[in-house]
Amino acid sequence: MAQETTTIRATFPSLEWFQALKDIVNGQEAYRRIGTCDTTMGIKIPDLQKYYVVTFEAFEVADVREATEDEVEDCDFWLEAPYARWKEMLQNIRANGKADLHHTLNTLDLEDPEGFARSHDGLRRDAFYRFNQSLQFFFDASAAIDTVFVQ
Amino acid sequence: MATVGGARRPPPETLEEIHMSQQTTEVPEELARLAQERDFPLDLVRRALALGFSPGAVRAQLLRGISPQEAEEFLAQQERLRAGEEVEVPEEITQMARKRRWPAGLVQRALRAGFRLSEVRAMLDAGLRFDQAERLVIIRERSQERQREGGEGRQRRTELPWMNVRTEWGVRVRPGKKGLTLGSLNVGTYGDVPDYWPYQTEMPRGAYHNPGAPPMGYTIYEKAELWADNAADLYEEAIQRQWKPATAIPWDDIAALPEVQERALAQLCTYLCQNALVCSDVIGRWLKEMSYGYHEVKVYMATAGFDYARHFDVFRKRAYLNGIGMGRQSPGYYLRVIKDARRWTEAATLLFIFNSSYVLHLCQVGYYAAGSEGDALIFRLAMQDLARQTAYGVKHLQYFLMRKPENREEVHTCLQRAESLFAYEDDKDPTLQEALIVLLGGGLGEEELKRGWALLNYFRRRWLRDYLRRLEAAGLPERRDRLFPYLRQWAPAPAAAR
């Protein structure tokens, strides 16, 4: 999926960055065509103590918000990796227009013994697989953001 | 339509019309007498009748002992609503509705349907979800419509018996964010999914029974034997997220892997084709046993059968794509256990938890070893379908165990059979194992095989972890301690992949 030209500059991680991503995704018909996606996904960057919750509902990203660690762990699943890993993934997406095979959500998950996608519930974690194409689209859309990294 | 004095006329729509209607509304003598006995103002009775409430409904309220103050509050609210005005909802109730994720407008709709604010507050206090509250609102709306319906309309329907069946008419469903979904039709009495379905015919739930219809020979009539609360949603998800192997995969861009890996991938694809065909057979075998009272499960199973057809199709294409073709058949010992299941719950648990977990992990191996975006996409899309199937399997087993805890041991027995025959097959026929080692290791050299072996064990540990977590979510956490011994070698937490 080729991404559109850069229209916004935002700092990662920040609510502003996730809000920009939400707006980009919601403006793309290709995202709707993948089909409905209903899940809550947590974002956890432990070394920066940064936590976000992204809510996917029907054909759109319904909400993004900053959250506590407990709220993130209450999601269907959360994506957890050190800041450097997040940065590497997003830089790869920016450079290629989308994640290459070594930086997709699935690959990052498979390479981490604990999993990139985690959950306290074996059923709810499966949302990571069920909606994987939509979730990958979401992060791939960050290619259109001129991301400034905090470190 | 309000009928007063035998003549039909449109219900009053403005406050002025309402007031005029009140002045001309006659109160039946018996009702007037009852109001007098109860010291209840006749004016309030007249206002209720003018709003279209039937004399019977007003009588019931008088007998219930409604106070003039309560009646005044309620009627004033109804008059404002009928005149198209909004009723002021206390901020506290608005906040509670937002917290319960009720859609905007449901509180107003409930009030318009005749609920008092105190009743709406009680629904929120009781923790009713929006869909549950909406069902109550629809039932009340229907009841209001029936009260207003004139005798003329009823009489007309007796001329056409099929128009007079005792099903719930007047139920209206509004499309939501996902369109008009199967689950959204479960409102009013249509939302009542019975614990036992009493009809042996092909009558859809909600229709009126035709005594002449022949029985169709279904065998599953009990909700606990097939139900999963997420079945309707999974059906929608399956049809919304379907994909087409012929065009969704960039076939032209999938370059051949080095020959030994391409052969190993073809062997994996052969296994996945065989597995998908068996699963499709199992669903076909059971679909015709499920009675029509539980159509959510039936239609979801139709999509699951289609998923397997698609998997057969896509993996067969991938095996042939670069000139290799089909590999060696698998013995299929443990798949026989699934085919031979004598109860749907047994078949579903083995198919959607045990087998789907295993096949999902094979797809993870395929994804990890993918040499192109096309190969990765094939396995990603297959995993999406398989994870949806585990979602049904887990929720059904959960439902079954809650209602039939006495059958817990039976579930363990069937898992034990599948696990032990899987172990036998894995130990006696190394075809698939060897193919996976070559695929993961990248070749036939000693170092490559060592790496492949280590990675296969890594992926198997992930498989066992996920399998046991799904069973735990279904309410069977003790399976961890009862796992068949052969599988315990992979039960610990996975070590690093690289």
XYZ file of C-alpha atoms in Angstrom:
649
model
C 0.000 0.000 0.000
C 1.703 3.175 -1.122
C 1.218 6.057 1.249
C 0.338 9.616 0.410
C 2.775 12.501 0.491
C 3.794 13.977 3.824
C 1.333 16.488 5.143
C 2.114 16.670 8.833
C 5.039 16.762 11.215
C 4.580 15.239 14.659
C 6.659 13.905 17.499
C 6.694 10.229 18.437
C 5.506 9.256 20.945
C 2.766 11.805 21.531
C -0.996 12.020 21.419
C -0.621 14.466 18.556
C 1.241 11.798 16.550
C -1.459 9.163 17.110
C -4.181 11.707 16.368
C -2.492 12.529 13.059
C -2.293 8.835 12.241
C -5.956 8.371 13.080
C -6.928 11.228 10.762
C -4.819 9.853 7.915
C -6.275 6.345 8.237
C -9.856 7.563 8.530
C -9.409 9.504 5.315
C -8.396 6.467 3.292
C -10.974 4.387 1.450
C -8.457 1.525 1.236
C -8.694 1.114 5.005
C -12.480 0.739 4.866
C -12.170 -1.832 2.093
C -10.208 -4.199 4.340
C -13.400 -4.674 6.343
C -14.619 -4.021 9.841
C -12.131 -3.925 12.687
C -13.332 -3.881 16.278
C -10.672 -3.954 18.913
C -8.874 -1.867 21.493
C -5.111 -1.844 21.137
C -2.709 -0.607 23.773
C 0.675 0.941 22.983
C 3.348 0.489 25.590
C 6.810 2.030 25.514
C 8.105 0.982 28.923
C 11.442 2.797 28.898
C 9.688 6.126 28.249
C 6.729 5.285 30.495
C 4.454 6.227 27.607
C 1.097 4.536 27.131
C -1.692 5.019 24.598
C -4.964 3.333 23.734
C -6.242 3.116 20.160
C -9.870 2.123 19.604
C -10.847 0.617 16.276
C -14.565 0.519 15.585
C -16.331 -0.696 12.428
C -14.600 1.003 9.495
C -12.677 3.673 11.359
C -10.215 4.461 14.067
C -12.686 5.767 16.601
C -10.382 7.117 19.266
C -6.799 7.566 20.371
C -5.862 8.703 23.829
C -3.041 8.792 26.305
C -3.580 6.223 29.044
C -2.178 4.636 32.154
C -0.315 1.343 32.141
C -3.321 -0.342 33.756
C -5.645 0.959 31.052
C -3.309 -0.345 28.369
C -3.241 -3.774 29.982
C -7.020 -3.741 30.019
C -7.148 -3.554 26.203
C -7.783 -6.604 24.022
C -4.019 -6.649 23.535
C -1.150 -4.226 23.704
C 1.989 -3.783 21.622
C 5.043 -3.564 23.833
C 8.605 -2.843 22.803
C 11.441 -0.605 23.940
C 11.550 2.836 22.372
C 14.464 1.901 20.081
C 12.399 -0.907 18.530
C 9.441 1.401 17.907
C 11.768 3.955 16.357
C 13.364 1.360 14.089
C 9.936 0.158 12.921
C 8.658 3.650 12.179
C 11.864 4.711 10.422
C 11.617 1.601 8.268
C 8.008 2.420 7.378
C 8.931 6.002 6.565
C 11.825 4.889 4.358
C 9.856 2.235 2.429
C 6.374 3.695 2.384
C 5.320 0.672 4.483
C 6.987 -1.903 6.708
C 9.337 -4.264 4.938
C 9.148 -7.969 5.800
C 11.525 -7.582 8.746
C 9.503 -4.827 10.369
C 5.877 -5.873 10.075
C 3.841 -6.280 13.254
C 3.787 -10.033 12.676
C 7.550 -10.308 12.276
C 8.217 -8.186 15.361
C 5.786 -10.352 17.255
C 7.282 -13.630 16.065
C 10.829 -12.534 16.884
C 10.034 -11.547 20.453
C 9.801 -14.551 22.818
C 7.237 -12.692 24.897
C 5.513 -11.406 21.790
C 5.197 -7.836 20.550
C 1.429 -8.289 20.983
C 0.542 -9.219 24.544
C -2.610 -9.755 26.551
C -3.803 -11.199 29.806
C -6.473 -13.093 27.888
C -5.821 -15.793 25.292
C -9.024 -15.032 23.414
C -8.656 -11.253 23.314
C -5.044 -11.477 22.168
C -6.227 -13.219 19.015
C -7.652 -9.867 17.885
C -4.036 -9.099 16.917
C -4.239 -11.855 14.292
C -7.895 -11.347 13.372
C -7.402 -7.715 12.426
C -3.743 -7.841 11.519
C -4.149 -6.386 8.050
C -6.016 -3.361 9.428
C -3.465 -2.884 12.198
C -0.586 -3.053 9.730
C -2.371 -0.514 7.543
C -2.660 1.759 10.568
C 1.076 1.779 11.253
C 2.032 1.819 7.570
C 0.021 5.019 7.250
C 2.643 6.697 9.455
C 4.820 6.891 6.334
C 2.868 10.045 5.587
C 3.955 11.674 8.846
C 7.224 13.520 9.109
C 7.988 11.938 12.457
C 10.290 13.663 14.902
C 11.692 11.248 17.472
C 12.163 12.344 21.058
C 15.517 10.553 21.279
C -53.522 5.856 15.004
C -55.611 7.121 17.899
C -59.239 6.083 17.759
C -61.600 8.102 19.857
C -65.325 7.598 19.696
C -64.937 5.011 16.918
C -63.606 7.418 14.280
C -59.985 7.214 13.140
C -58.013 10.387 13.134
C -54.330 11.226 13.057
C -52.662 11.582 16.460
C -52.216 15.183 17.609
C -48.817 16.492 16.685
C -48.581 20.008 18.048
C -49.275 21.250 21.572
C -52.254 23.152 20.213
C -53.679 20.008 18.594
C -53.046 18.077 21.767
C -54.978 20.610 23.829
C -57.853 20.632 21.338
C -57.879 16.852 21.334
C -58.101 16.805 25.125
C -61.173 18.973 25.074
C -63.030 16.680 22.671
C -61.954 13.335 24.095
C -64.713 11.393 25.769
C -63.928 9.256 28.785
C -65.698 5.865 28.843
C -68.193 5.695 31.653
C -66.555 2.793 33.463
C -63.195 4.534 33.415
C -64.687 7.781 34.639
C -66.304 5.900 37.534
C -63.004 4.254 38.470
C -61.199 7.612 38.405
C -63.853 9.092 40.648
C -63.569 6.202 43.115
C -59.784 6.697 43.227
C -60.135 10.451 43.578
C -58.143 10.822 40.376
C -58.659 13.968 38.261
C -60.738 13.218 35.165
C -58.741 15.772 33.241
C -55.624 13.593 33.520
C -57.563 10.599 32.209
C -58.753 12.657 29.272
C -55.197 13.800 28.529
C -53.934 10.193 28.564
C -56.654 9.083 26.149
C -55.975 12.063 23.911
C -52.361 10.988 23.693
C -53.523 7.654 22.304
C -53.203 5.451 25.390
C -55.973 2.868 25.399
C -58.680 2.921 28.090
C -57.332 -0.458 29.228
C -53.839 0.959 29.743
C -55.197 3.933 31.679
C -57.358 1.616 33.771
C -54.312 -0.522 34.571
C -52.417 2.542 35.791
C -55.347 3.587 38.013
C -55.538 0.108 39.502
C -51.773 0.183 40.044
C -52.346 3.269 42.168
C -50.543 5.889 40.117
C -50.658 9.245 41.895
C -51.995 12.360 40.105
C -48.550 13.904 40.532
C -46.795 10.985 38.812
C -49.398 11.000 36.060
C -49.051 14.747 35.559
C -45.283 14.485 35.236
C -45.508 11.600 32.790
C -48.267 13.108 30.649
C -46.555 16.480 30.450
C -43.408 14.747 29.294
C -45.311 12.736 26.683
C -47.114 15.824 25.413
C -43.841 17.649 24.960
C -42.320 14.684 23.158
C -45.331 14.240 20.870
C -45.125 17.898 20.000
C -41.580 17.292 18.840
C -39.938 18.944 21.810
C -36.952 17.424 23.557
C -37.240 16.519 27.192
C -34.545 17.895 29.401
C -32.475 14.971 30.607
C -30.613 15.526 33.863
C -26.869 15.777 33.357
C -26.355 12.870 35.740
C -28.383 10.542 33.480
C -26.645 11.832 30.353
C -23.279 11.073 31.969
C -24.385 7.594 33.025
C -25.633 6.859 29.491
C -22.317 8.011 28.030
C -20.410 5.848 30.488
C -22.473 2.814 29.460
C -21.785 3.712 25.818
C -25.449 4.166 24.998
C -25.786 5.950 21.655
C -26.874 9.586 21.750
C -30.618 9.748 21.564
C -31.469 6.456 23.232
C -32.523 8.154 26.479
C -34.824 10.531 24.575
C -36.184 7.570 22.612
C -36.858 5.652 25.820
C -38.736 8.632 27.220
C -40.672 8.990 23.984
C -41.595 5.313 24.241
C -43.153 6.005 27.613
C -40.427 5.191 30.109
C -40.193 7.504 33.089
C -36.858 9.103 33.964
C -36.707 6.962 37.097
C -37.049 3.847 34.960
C -34.293 4.968 32.608
C -32.094 5.647 35.631
C -32.852 2.141 36.937
C -31.811 0.618 33.587
C -28.516 2.493 33.740
C -28.001 1.575 37.393
C -28.570 -2.071 36.521
C -25.771 -1.838 33.942
C -27.892 -2.547 30.875
C -25.903 -2.367 27.659
C -27.342 -0.163 24.913
C -28.598 -3.153 22.921
C -30.385 -4.580 25.955
C -31.961 -1.222 26.736
C -32.914 -0.772 23.110
C -34.785 -4.072 23.143
C -36.897 -2.869 26.062
C -37.515 0.410 24.272
C -38.604 -1.374 21.102
C -40.988 -3.609 23.033
C -42.501 -0.512 24.642
C -42.710 1.295 21.279
C -44.488 -1.692 19.788
C -46.853 -1.798 22.694
C -47.628 1.891 22.195
C -48.324 1.270 18.532
C -50.670 -1.570 19.348
C -52.526 0.631 21.813
C -53.007 3.279 19.175
C -53.971 0.850 16.460
C -57.653 1.131 15.589
C -60.160 -1.657 15.341
C -60.474 -1.018 11.621
C -56.915 -2.140 11.001
C -57.358 -5.279 13.068
C -60.512 -6.204 11.244
C -58.842 -5.870 7.861
C -56.156 -8.352 8.882
C -58.586 -11.153 9.670
C -59.328 -11.376 5.942
C -55.723 -12.479 5.285
C -54.754 -15.080 7.903
C -51.022 -14.878 7.131
C -51.164 -11.219 8.144
C -52.564 -12.181 11.488
C -49.804 -14.498 12.737
C -48.691 -13.973 16.287
C -45.160 -12.893 15.474
C -43.849 -9.589 16.639
C -44.572 -7.047 13.942
C -43.488 -3.465 13.964
C -39.923 -4.168 15.058
C -37.652 -1.677 13.410
C -33.923 -1.938 13.132
C -31.639 0.936 12.336
C -28.314 0.470 10.572
C -25.332 1.276 12.750
C -21.725 2.075 11.971
C -21.292 -1.349 10.401
C -24.501 -1.179 8.374
C -27.470 -3.422 9.072
C -25.830 -6.379 10.758
C -27.186 -9.819 11.588
C -26.769 -9.195 15.306
C -28.657 -5.889 15.165
C -31.806 -7.803 14.166
C -31.876 -9.426 17.576
C -34.292 -6.940 19.075
C -37.618 -7.367 20.778
C -38.717 -10.959 20.956
C -36.349 -11.751 18.070
C -33.492 -11.253 20.473
C -34.664 -14.112 22.651
C -32.549 -17.099 21.715
C -34.211 -20.004 23.524
C -32.281 -22.561 25.558
C -34.190 -25.294 23.740
C -35.522 -25.021 20.194
C -38.790 -26.914 20.022
C -39.234 -27.179 16.237
C -37.883 -29.974 14.061
C -38.683 -28.114 10.846
C -36.729 -25.549 8.870
C -38.709 -22.691 10.426
C -36.529 -19.607 10.915
C -36.472 -18.175 14.440
C -39.132 -15.509 14.840
C -41.477 -16.963 12.207
C -44.861 -18.457 13.033
C -45.010 -22.240 13.229
C -46.765 -24.034 10.364
C -48.247 -27.262 11.787
C -48.105 -29.017 8.393
C -44.347 -28.631 7.885
C -42.411 -31.939 7.942
C -39.548 -32.564 10.395
C -36.081 -32.232 8.873
C -34.013 -34.509 11.093
C -31.794 -32.036 12.897
C -30.186 -33.354 16.063
C -28.940 -30.236 17.897
C -31.811 -28.481 19.624
C -30.075 -27.259 22.751
C -28.407 -23.874 22.893
C -25.577 -25.040 25.155
C -24.523 -27.539 22.485
C -23.545 -24.965 19.859
C -23.974 -21.393 21.043
C -21.290 -18.732 21.223
C -22.186 -15.148 22.095
C -19.885 -13.819 19.380
C -21.266 -15.921 16.498
C -23.295 -13.141 14.828
C -20.377 -10.700 15.073
C -17.948 -13.280 13.717
C -20.246 -13.875 10.769
C -20.221 -10.159 9.940
C -16.473 -10.030 10.412
C -15.979 -13.024 8.119
C -18.007 -11.607 5.257
C -16.616 -8.106 5.686
C -12.999 -9.247 5.732
C -13.200 -11.940 3.082
C -10.472 -12.055 0.473
C -10.066 -13.697 -2.908
C -7.002 -15.857 -3.509
C -7.085 -15.336 -7.275
C -6.709 -11.557 -7.077
C -5.777 -10.554 -3.515
C -2.324 -12.133 -3.738
C 0.320 -10.540 -5.985
C 1.112 -13.892 -7.607
C 3.381 -12.395 -10.260
C 5.692 -10.963 -7.612
C 6.296 -14.182 -5.700
C 9.732 -15.292 -6.775
C 10.785 -18.893 -6.191
C 12.744 -19.635 -3.025
C 15.960 -21.676 -3.354
C 14.828 -25.130 -4.548
C 15.029 -27.044 -1.248
C 13.077 -24.321 0.529
C 10.563 -24.127 -2.292
C 10.070 -27.899 -1.941
C 9.707 -27.564 1.817
C 7.147 -24.799 1.359
C 5.216 -26.965 -1.112
C 5.187 -29.751 1.486
C 3.818 -27.328 4.094
C 1.196 -26.166 1.582
C 0.238 -29.794 0.871
C -0.344 -30.360 4.573
C -2.405 -27.168 4.845
C -4.531 -28.167 1.820
C -5.264 -31.568 3.332
C -6.036 -30.083 6.718
C -8.391 -27.490 5.210
C -10.337 -30.136 3.294
C -10.835 -32.236 6.420
C -12.005 -29.174 8.398
C -14.402 -28.260 5.630
C -15.805 -31.820 5.711
C -16.279 -31.661 9.470
C -18.256 -28.423 9.237
C -20.388 -29.837 6.425
C -21.099 -32.936 8.474
C -22.358 -30.891 11.442
C -24.042 -27.959 9.753
C -27.056 -30.033 8.791
C -27.445 -31.207 12.387
C -27.953 -27.688 13.770
C -31.568 -26.663 14.157
C -32.785 -23.333 12.821
C -33.264 -21.704 16.189
C -29.569 -20.848 16.258
C -29.056 -19.325 12.834
C -26.180 -17.140 14.042
C -24.034 -20.238 14.489
C -25.272 -21.833 11.276
C -24.451 -18.840 9.097
C -21.123 -18.313 10.827
C -20.239 -21.964 10.166
C -21.098 -21.432 6.506
C -18.414 -18.720 6.395
C -15.953 -20.932 8.289
C -16.497 -23.655 5.683
C -15.814 -21.067 3.015
C -12.632 -20.006 4.844
C -11.351 -23.568 4.605
C -12.237 -23.762 0.911
C -10.232 -20.569 0.421
C -7.276 -21.967 2.364
C -7.298 -25.119 0.258
C -7.367 -22.931 -2.841
C -4.608 -20.497 -1.849
C -2.160 -23.104 -0.544
C -2.676 -25.319 -3.573
C -1.923 -22.358 -5.825
C 1.187 -21.500 -3.839
C 2.480 -25.090 -4.061
C 2.120 -25.068 -7.838
C 3.228 -21.472 -8.419
C 6.917 -22.047 -8.989
C 6.810 -25.482 -10.533
C 6.890 -27.814 -7.506
C 3.287 -28.898 -6.927
C 1.857 -31.162 -4.248
C 4.087 -32.996 -1.795
C 3.462 -36.092 0.298
C 0.153 -36.855 1.989
C 0.027 -36.646 5.784
C -1.265 -39.726 7.668
C -3.941 -37.544 9.264
C -4.319 -39.658 12.428
C -5.414 -36.867 14.716
C -7.688 -35.384 12.084
C -9.642 -38.656 12.242
C -10.447 -37.880 15.872
C -12.060 -34.631 14.775
C -14.002 -36.369 12.006
C -15.163 -39.073 14.389
C -16.441 -36.692 17.081
C -19.905 -37.650 18.290
C -20.840 -34.253 19.677
C -20.513 -30.800 18.097
C -18.796 -29.318 21.152
C -16.183 -32.037 20.904
C -15.701 -31.437 17.167
C -15.653 -27.637 17.632
C -13.117 -27.762 20.470
C -10.769 -29.966 18.478
C -11.326 -28.133 15.219
C -11.260 -24.530 16.400
C -8.996 -24.655 19.434
C -6.657 -27.617 19.054
C -6.363 -27.731 15.259
C -6.703 -24.010 14.550
C -3.997 -23.276 17.148
C -1.727 -25.805 15.463
C -2.423 -24.562 11.921
C -2.053 -20.958 13.077
C 1.427 -21.800 14.286
C 2.214 -23.431 10.919
C 1.151 -20.186 9.268
C 3.456 -18.304 11.646
C 6.299 -20.499 10.433
C 5.265 -19.803 6.842
C 5.144 -16.064 7.528
C 8.501 -16.045 9.257
C 10.128 -17.920 6.370
C 8.367 -15.884 3.673
C 10.702 -14.659 0.996
C 8.316 -12.172 -0.533
C 5.465 -9.897 0.422
C 3.114 -12.160 -1.498
C 4.038 -15.200 0.590
C 3.731 -13.144 3.784
C 0.301 -11.912 2.725
C -0.957 -15.460 2.084
C -0.057 -16.506 5.615
C -1.251 -13.270 7.229
C -4.678 -13.567 5.622
C -4.947 -17.249 6.529
C -4.068 -16.390 10.144
C -6.851 -13.790 10.216
C -9.390 -16.452 9.282
C -7.986 -19.023 11.716
C -7.970 -16.580 14.640
C -11.629 -15.845 13.974
C -12.323 -19.544 14.191
C -10.501 -19.871 17.503
C -12.715 -17.015 18.738
C -15.817 -19.121 18.057
C -14.202 -22.249 19.536
C -13.203 -20.508 22.752
C -16.519 -18.734 23.270
C -18.521 -21.854 22.532
C -16.508 -24.002 24.909
C -16.833 -21.293 27.545
C -20.626 -21.255 27.095
C -20.825 -25.035 27.114
C -18.732 -25.446 30.286
C -20.743 -22.815 32.144
C -23.993 -24.607 31.400
C -22.777 -28.166 31.502
C -19.983 -28.311 34.064
C -20.642 -32.023 34.464
C -19.200 -32.542 30.957
C -15.807 -31.093 31.813
C -14.093 -34.491 31.909
C -15.545 -35.355 28.536
C -13.803 -32.314 27.042
C -10.502 -33.408 28.599
C -10.966 -36.887 27.191
C -11.437 -35.674 23.650
C -8.450 -33.311 23.952
C -6.381 -36.177 25.305
C -7.278 -38.314 22.296
C -6.371 -35.583 19.815
C -3.129 -34.672 21.622
C -2.009 -38.298 21.860
C -2.731 -39.054 18.195
C -1.011 -35.821 17.187
C 2.020 -37.011 19.182
C 1.908 -40.403 17.474
C 1.724 -38.812 14.033
C 4.447 -36.274 14.781
C 6.734 -39.012 16.096
C 6.071 -41.622 13.408
C 5.817 -39.492 10.308
C 8.503 -36.796 10.222
C 7.541 -35.436 6.789
C 6.079 -32.148 7.941
C 8.598 -31.661 10.743
C 11.495 -32.094 8.332
C 9.961 -29.709 5.818
C 9.525 -27.067 8.519
C 13.136 -27.485 9.669
C 14.418 -26.992 6.125
C 12.127 -24.029 5.568
C 13.142 -22.314 8.802
C 16.843 -23.204 8.581
C 17.148 -22.142 4.972
C 18.803 -25.251 3.553
C 20.179 -28.747 4.049
C 23.612 -27.889 5.528
C 24.398 -28.987 9.088
C 24.256 -25.474 10.514
C 21.084 -24.717 8.607
C 19.404 -27.845 9.919
C 20.495 -27.019 13.491
C 19.085 -23.558 13.141
C 15.913 -24.932 11.622
C 15.492 -27.393 14.484
C 16.003 -24.675 17.100
C 13.520 -22.394 15.373
C 10.948 -25.167 15.020
C 11.136 -25.770 18.760
C 10.788 -22.034 19.349
C 7.658 -21.891 17.238
C 6.249 -25.004 18.897
C 6.688 -23.435 22.317
C 4.728 -20.445 21.087
C 2.050 -22.811 19.757
C 1.686 -24.641 23.066
C 1.631 -21.371 24.997
C -1.147 -19.945 22.806
C -3.114 -23.228 22.772
C -3.113 -23.416 26.567
C -4.003 -19.721 26.919
C -6.990 -20.185 24.639
C -8.166 -23.138 26.687
C -7.680 -21.051 29.824
C -9.835 -18.292 28.297
C -12.475 -20.930 27.543
C -12.496 -21.930 31.209
C -10.182 -24.932 31.110
C -6.975 -23.673 32.797
C -6.166 -27.085 34.278
C -5.361 -28.445 30.814
C -1.878 -27.020 31.400
C -1.320 -29.715 34.031
C -2.991 -32.466 32.039
C -1.301 -31.917 28.708
C -0.313 -35.128 26.918
C 3.304 -35.875 27.970
C 4.784 -35.663 24.467
C 3.569 -32.065 24.142
C 5.025 -31.011 27.499
C 8.474 -30.696 25.926
C 7.251 -27.450 24.346
C 5.081 -26.227 27.171
C 7.637 -23.907 28.883
C 7.888 -20.278 27.878
C 9.586 -19.771 24.531
C 13.259 -18.896 24.414
C 14.725 -16.267 22.092
C 14.224 -16.773 18.355
C 17.619 -15.630 17.314
